[in-house]
PDB file of C-alpha atoms and ligand atoms in Angstrom:
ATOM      1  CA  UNK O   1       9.895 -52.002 124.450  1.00 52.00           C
ATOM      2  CA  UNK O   2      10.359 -54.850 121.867  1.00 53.00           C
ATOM      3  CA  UNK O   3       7.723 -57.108 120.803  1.00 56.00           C
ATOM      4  CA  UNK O   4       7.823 -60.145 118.151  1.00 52.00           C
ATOM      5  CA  UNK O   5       4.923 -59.153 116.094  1.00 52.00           C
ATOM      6  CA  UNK O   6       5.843 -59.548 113.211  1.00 46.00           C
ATOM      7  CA  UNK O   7       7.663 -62.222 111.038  1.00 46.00           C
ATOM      8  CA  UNK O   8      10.254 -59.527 109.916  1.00 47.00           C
ATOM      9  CA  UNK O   9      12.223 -58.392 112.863  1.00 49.00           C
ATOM     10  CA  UNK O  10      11.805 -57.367 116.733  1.00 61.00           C
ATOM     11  CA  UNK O  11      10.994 -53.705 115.972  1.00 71.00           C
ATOM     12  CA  UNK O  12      10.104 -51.193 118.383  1.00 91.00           C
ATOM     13  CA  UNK O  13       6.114 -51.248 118.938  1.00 94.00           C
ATOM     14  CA  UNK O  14       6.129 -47.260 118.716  1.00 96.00           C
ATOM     15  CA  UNK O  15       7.574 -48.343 115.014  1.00 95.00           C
ATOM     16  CA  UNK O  16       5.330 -50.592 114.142  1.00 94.00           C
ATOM     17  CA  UNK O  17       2.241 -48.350 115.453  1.00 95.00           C
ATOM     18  CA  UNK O  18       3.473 -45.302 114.550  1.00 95.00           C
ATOM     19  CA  UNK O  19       2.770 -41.982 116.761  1.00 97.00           C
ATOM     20  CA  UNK O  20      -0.341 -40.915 114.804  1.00 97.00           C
ATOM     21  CA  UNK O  21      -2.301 -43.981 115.966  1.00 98.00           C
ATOM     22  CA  UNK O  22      -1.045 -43.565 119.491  1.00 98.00           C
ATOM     23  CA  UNK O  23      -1.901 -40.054 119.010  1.00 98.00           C
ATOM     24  CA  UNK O  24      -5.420 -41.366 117.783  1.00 98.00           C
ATOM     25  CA  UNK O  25      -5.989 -44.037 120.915  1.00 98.00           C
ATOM     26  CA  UNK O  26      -4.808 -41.846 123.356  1.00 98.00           C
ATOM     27  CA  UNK O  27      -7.337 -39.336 121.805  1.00 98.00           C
ATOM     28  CA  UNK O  28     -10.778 -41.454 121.837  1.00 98.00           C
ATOM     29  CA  UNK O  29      -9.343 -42.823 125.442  1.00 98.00           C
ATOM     30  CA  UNK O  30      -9.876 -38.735 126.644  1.00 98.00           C
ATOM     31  CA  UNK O  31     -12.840 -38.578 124.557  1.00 97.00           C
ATOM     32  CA  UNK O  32     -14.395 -41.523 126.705  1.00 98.00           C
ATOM     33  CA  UNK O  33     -13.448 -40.902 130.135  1.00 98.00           C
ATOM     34  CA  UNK O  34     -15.802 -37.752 131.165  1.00 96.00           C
ATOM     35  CA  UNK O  35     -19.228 -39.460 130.783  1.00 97.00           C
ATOM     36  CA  UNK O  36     -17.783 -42.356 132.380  1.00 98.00           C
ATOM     37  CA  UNK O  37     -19.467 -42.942 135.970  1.00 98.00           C
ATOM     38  CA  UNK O  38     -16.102 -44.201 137.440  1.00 98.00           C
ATOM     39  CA  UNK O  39     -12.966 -42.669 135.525  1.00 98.00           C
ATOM     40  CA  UNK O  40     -14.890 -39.264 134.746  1.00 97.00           C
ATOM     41  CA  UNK O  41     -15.082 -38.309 138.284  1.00 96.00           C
ATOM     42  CA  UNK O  42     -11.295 -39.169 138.852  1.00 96.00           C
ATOM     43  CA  UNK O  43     -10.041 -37.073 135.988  1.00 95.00           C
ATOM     44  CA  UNK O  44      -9.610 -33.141 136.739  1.00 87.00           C
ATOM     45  CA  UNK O  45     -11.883 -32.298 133.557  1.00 86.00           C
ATOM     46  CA  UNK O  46     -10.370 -28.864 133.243  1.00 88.00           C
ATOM     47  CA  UNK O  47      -6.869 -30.460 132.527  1.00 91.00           C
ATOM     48  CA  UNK O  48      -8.185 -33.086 129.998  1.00 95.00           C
ATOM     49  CA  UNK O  49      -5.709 -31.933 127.622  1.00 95.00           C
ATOM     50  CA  UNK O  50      -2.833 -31.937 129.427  1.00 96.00           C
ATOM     51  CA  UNK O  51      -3.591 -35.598 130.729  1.00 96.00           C
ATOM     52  CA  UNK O  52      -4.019 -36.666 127.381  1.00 97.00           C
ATOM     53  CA  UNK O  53      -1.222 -35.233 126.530  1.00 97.00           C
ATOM     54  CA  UNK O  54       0.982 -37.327 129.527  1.00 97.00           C
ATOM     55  CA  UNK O  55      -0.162 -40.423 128.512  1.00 98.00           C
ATOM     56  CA  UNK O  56       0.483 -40.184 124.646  1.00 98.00           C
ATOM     57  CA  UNK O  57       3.731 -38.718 125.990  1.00 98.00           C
ATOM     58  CA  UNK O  58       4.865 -41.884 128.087  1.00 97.00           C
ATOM     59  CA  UNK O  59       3.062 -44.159 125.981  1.00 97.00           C
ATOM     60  CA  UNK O  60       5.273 -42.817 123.311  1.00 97.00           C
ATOM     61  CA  UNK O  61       8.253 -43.585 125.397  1.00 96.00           C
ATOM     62  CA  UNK O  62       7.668 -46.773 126.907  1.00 96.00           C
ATOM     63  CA  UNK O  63       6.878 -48.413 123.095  1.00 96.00           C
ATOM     64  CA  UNK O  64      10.138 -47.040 121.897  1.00 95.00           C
ATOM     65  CA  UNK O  65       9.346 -43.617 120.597  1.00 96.00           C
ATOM     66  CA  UNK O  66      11.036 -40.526 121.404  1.00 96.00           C
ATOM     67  CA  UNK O  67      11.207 -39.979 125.216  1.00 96.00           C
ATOM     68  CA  UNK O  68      10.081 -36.377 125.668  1.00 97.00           C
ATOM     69  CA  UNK O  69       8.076 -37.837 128.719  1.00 97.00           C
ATOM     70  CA  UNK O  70      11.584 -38.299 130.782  1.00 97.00           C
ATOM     71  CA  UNK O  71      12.417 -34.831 129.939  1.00 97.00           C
ATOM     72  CA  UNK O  72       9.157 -33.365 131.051  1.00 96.00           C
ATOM     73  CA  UNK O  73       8.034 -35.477 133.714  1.00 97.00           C
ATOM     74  CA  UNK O  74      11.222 -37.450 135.405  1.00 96.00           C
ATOM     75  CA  UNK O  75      10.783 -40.824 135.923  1.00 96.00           C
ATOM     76  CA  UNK O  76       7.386 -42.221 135.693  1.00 96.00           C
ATOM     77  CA  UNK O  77       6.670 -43.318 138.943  1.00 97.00           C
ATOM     78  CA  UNK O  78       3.745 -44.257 138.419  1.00 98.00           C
ATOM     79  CA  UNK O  79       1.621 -46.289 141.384  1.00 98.00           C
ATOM     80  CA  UNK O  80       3.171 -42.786 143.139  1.00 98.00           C
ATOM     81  CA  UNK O  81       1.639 -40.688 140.842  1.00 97.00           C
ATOM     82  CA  UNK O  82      -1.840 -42.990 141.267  1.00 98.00           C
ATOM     83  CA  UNK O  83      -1.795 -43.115 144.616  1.00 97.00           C
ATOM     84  CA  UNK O  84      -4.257 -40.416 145.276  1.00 96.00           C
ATOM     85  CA  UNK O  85      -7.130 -42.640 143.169  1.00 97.00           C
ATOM     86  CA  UNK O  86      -9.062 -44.987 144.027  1.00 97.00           C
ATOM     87  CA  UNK O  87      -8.221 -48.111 141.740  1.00 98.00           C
ATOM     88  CA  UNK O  88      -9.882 -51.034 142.380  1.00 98.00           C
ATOM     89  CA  UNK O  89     -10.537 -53.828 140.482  1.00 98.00           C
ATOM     90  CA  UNK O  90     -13.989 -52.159 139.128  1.00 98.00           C
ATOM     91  CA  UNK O  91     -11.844 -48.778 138.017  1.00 98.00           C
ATOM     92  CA  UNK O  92      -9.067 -50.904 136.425  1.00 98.00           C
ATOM     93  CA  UNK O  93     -11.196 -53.150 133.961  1.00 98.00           C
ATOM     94  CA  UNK O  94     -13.153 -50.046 133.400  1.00 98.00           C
ATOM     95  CA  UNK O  95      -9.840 -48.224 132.466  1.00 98.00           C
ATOM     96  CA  UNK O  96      -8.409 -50.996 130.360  1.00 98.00           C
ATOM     97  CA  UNK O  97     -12.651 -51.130 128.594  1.00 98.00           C
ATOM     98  CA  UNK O  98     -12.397 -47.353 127.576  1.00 98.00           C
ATOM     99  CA  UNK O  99      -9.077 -48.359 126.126  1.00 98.00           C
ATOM    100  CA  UNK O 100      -9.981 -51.722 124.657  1.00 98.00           C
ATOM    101  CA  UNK O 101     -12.453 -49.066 122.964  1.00 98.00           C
ATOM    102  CA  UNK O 102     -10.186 -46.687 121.692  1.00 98.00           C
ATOM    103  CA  UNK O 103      -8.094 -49.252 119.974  1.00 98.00           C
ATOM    104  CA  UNK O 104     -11.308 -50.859 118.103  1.00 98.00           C
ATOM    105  CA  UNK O 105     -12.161 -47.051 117.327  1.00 98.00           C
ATOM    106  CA  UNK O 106      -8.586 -46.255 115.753  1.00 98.00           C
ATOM    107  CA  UNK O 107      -8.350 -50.161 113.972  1.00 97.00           C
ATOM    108  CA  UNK O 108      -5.166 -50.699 115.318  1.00 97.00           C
ATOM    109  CA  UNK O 109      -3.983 -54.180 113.828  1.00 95.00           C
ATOM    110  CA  UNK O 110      -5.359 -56.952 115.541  1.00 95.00           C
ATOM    111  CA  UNK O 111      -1.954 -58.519 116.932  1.00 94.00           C
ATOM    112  CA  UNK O 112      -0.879 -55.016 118.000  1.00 95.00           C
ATOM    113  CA  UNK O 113      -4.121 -55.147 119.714  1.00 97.00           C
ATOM    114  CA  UNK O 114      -3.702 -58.223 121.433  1.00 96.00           C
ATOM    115  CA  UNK O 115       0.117 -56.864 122.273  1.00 95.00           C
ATOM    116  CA  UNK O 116      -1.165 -53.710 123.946  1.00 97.00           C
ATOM    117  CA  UNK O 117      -3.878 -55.345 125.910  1.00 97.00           C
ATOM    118  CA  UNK O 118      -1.325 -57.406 127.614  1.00 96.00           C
ATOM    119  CA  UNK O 119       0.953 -54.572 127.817  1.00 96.00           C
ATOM    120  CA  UNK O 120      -1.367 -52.029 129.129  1.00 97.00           C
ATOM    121  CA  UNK O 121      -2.894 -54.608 131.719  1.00 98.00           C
ATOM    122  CA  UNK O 122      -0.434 -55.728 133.452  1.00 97.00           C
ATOM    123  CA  UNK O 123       0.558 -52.110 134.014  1.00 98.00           C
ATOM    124  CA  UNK O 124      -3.281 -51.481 135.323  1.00 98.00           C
ATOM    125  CA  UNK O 125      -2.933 -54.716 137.235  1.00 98.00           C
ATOM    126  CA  UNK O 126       0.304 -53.314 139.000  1.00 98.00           C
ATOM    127  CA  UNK O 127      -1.596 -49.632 139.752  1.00 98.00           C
ATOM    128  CA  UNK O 128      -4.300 -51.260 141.417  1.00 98.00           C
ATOM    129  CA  UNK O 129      -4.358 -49.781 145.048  1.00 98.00           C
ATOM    130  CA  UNK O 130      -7.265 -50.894 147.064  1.00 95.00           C
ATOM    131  CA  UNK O 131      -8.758 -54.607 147.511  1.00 89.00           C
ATOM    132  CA  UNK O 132     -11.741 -55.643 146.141  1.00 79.00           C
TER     133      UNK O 132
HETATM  134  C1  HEM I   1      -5.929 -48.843 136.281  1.00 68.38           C
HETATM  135  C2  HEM I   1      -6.736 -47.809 136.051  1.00 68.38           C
HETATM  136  C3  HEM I   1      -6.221 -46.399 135.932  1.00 68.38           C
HETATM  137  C4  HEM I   1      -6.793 -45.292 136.463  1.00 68.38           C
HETATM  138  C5  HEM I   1      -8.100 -45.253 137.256  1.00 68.38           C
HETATM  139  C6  HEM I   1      -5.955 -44.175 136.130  1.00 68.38           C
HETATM  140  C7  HEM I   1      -6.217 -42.846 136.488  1.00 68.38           C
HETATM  141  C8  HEM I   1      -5.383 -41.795 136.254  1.00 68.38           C
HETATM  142  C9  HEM I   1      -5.667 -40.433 136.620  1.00 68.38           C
HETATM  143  C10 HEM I   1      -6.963 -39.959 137.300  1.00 68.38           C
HETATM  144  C11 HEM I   1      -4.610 -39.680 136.258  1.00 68.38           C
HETATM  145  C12 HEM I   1      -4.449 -38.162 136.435  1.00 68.38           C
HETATM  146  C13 HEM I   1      -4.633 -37.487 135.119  1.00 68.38           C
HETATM  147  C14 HEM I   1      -3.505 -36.554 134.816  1.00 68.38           C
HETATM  148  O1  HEM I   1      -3.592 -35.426 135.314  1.00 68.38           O
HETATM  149  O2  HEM I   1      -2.546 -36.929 134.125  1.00 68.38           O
HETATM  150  C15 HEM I   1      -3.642 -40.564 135.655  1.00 68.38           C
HETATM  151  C16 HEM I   1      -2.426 -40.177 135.158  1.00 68.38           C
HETATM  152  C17 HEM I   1      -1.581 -40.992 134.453  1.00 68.38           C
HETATM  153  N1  HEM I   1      -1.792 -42.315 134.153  1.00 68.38           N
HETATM  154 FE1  HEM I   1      -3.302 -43.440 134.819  1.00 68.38          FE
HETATM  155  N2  HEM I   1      -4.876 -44.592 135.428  1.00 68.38           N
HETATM  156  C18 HEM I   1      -4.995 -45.955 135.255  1.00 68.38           C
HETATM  157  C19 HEM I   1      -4.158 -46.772 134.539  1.00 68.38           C
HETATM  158  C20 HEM I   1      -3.050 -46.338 133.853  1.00 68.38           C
HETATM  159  C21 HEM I   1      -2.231 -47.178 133.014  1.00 68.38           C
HETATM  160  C22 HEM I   1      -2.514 -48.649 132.700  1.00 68.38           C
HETATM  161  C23 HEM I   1      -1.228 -46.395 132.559  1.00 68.38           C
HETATM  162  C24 HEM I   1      -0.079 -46.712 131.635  1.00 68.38           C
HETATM  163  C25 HEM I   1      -0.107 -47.633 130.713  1.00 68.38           C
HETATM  164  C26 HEM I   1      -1.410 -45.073 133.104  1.00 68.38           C
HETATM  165  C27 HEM I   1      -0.588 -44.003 132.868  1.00 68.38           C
HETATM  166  C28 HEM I   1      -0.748 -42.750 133.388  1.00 68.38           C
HETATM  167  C29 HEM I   1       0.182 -41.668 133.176  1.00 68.38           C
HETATM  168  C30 HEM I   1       1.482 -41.734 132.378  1.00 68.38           C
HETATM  169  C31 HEM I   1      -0.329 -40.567 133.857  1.00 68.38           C
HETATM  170  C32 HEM I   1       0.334 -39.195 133.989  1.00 68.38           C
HETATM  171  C33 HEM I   1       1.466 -39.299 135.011  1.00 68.38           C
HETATM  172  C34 HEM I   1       2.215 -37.985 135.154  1.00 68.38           C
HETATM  173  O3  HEM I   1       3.175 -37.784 134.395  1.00 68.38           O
HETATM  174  O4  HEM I   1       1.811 -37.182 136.000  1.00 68.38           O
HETATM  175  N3  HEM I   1      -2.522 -45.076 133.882  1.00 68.38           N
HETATM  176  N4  HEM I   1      -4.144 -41.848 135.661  1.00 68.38           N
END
């Protein structure tokens, strides 16, 4: 995943991040989700850990990091691996709210910000499974 953000050079967003902050959002994401009325219930909260481990994992893929997640999970397939939630429009802008959160919480650089938001939401968008 490439992304003009800055003057320099298209770099690799995992480069320009760096894994500690992903580490960090994916992190205050978790941290988030179990008092949340509509993600907490979705989320098995005895395997908290290990889902916040899968999604720093692929995140750290998909932005050009190393790609551990291939090697532990296959590919992604992810509206499979969604399709036993309920995501409607409510549980996606919650989702991409908690995350909107995390970044604020972590200061990631404003026009990384802005980069991930669309990033991240069109992925949401595309995992919705149920009308509104
Ligand atoms: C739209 C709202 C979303 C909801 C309600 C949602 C919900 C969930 C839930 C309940 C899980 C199971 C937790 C686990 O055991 O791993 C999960 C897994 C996962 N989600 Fe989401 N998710 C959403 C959006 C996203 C987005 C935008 C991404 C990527 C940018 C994403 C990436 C993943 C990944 C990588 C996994 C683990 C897949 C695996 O390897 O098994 N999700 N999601």
């Amino acid at each position: 995943m490439l992304a003009r953000v800055s003057d320099d050079a298209e770099l690799p967003v995992y480069d320009l991040v760096g894994g500690e902050r992903i580490a960090a959002m994916v992190a205050a994401f978790y941290q988030r989700v179990p008092a949340d009325p509509i993600l907490g219930p979705m989320y098995p909260r005895s395997d908290l850990p290990m889902a916040e481990q899968r999604l720093r994992s692929f995140l750290t893929y998909r932005l050009g990091g190393p790609a551990d997640y291939l090697r532990e999970r296959g590919h992604p397939r992810l509206r499979m691996r969604h399709a036993s939630f309920q995501i409607d429009l409510a549980a996606r802008d919650r989702w991409m709210l908690l995350m909107r959160a995390a970044m604020v919480e972590v200061q990631m650089p404003a026009e990384i910000q802005a980069y991930l938001e669309g990033f991240l939401g069109d992925i949401a968008t595309f995992l919705k499974n149920r009308s509104d």
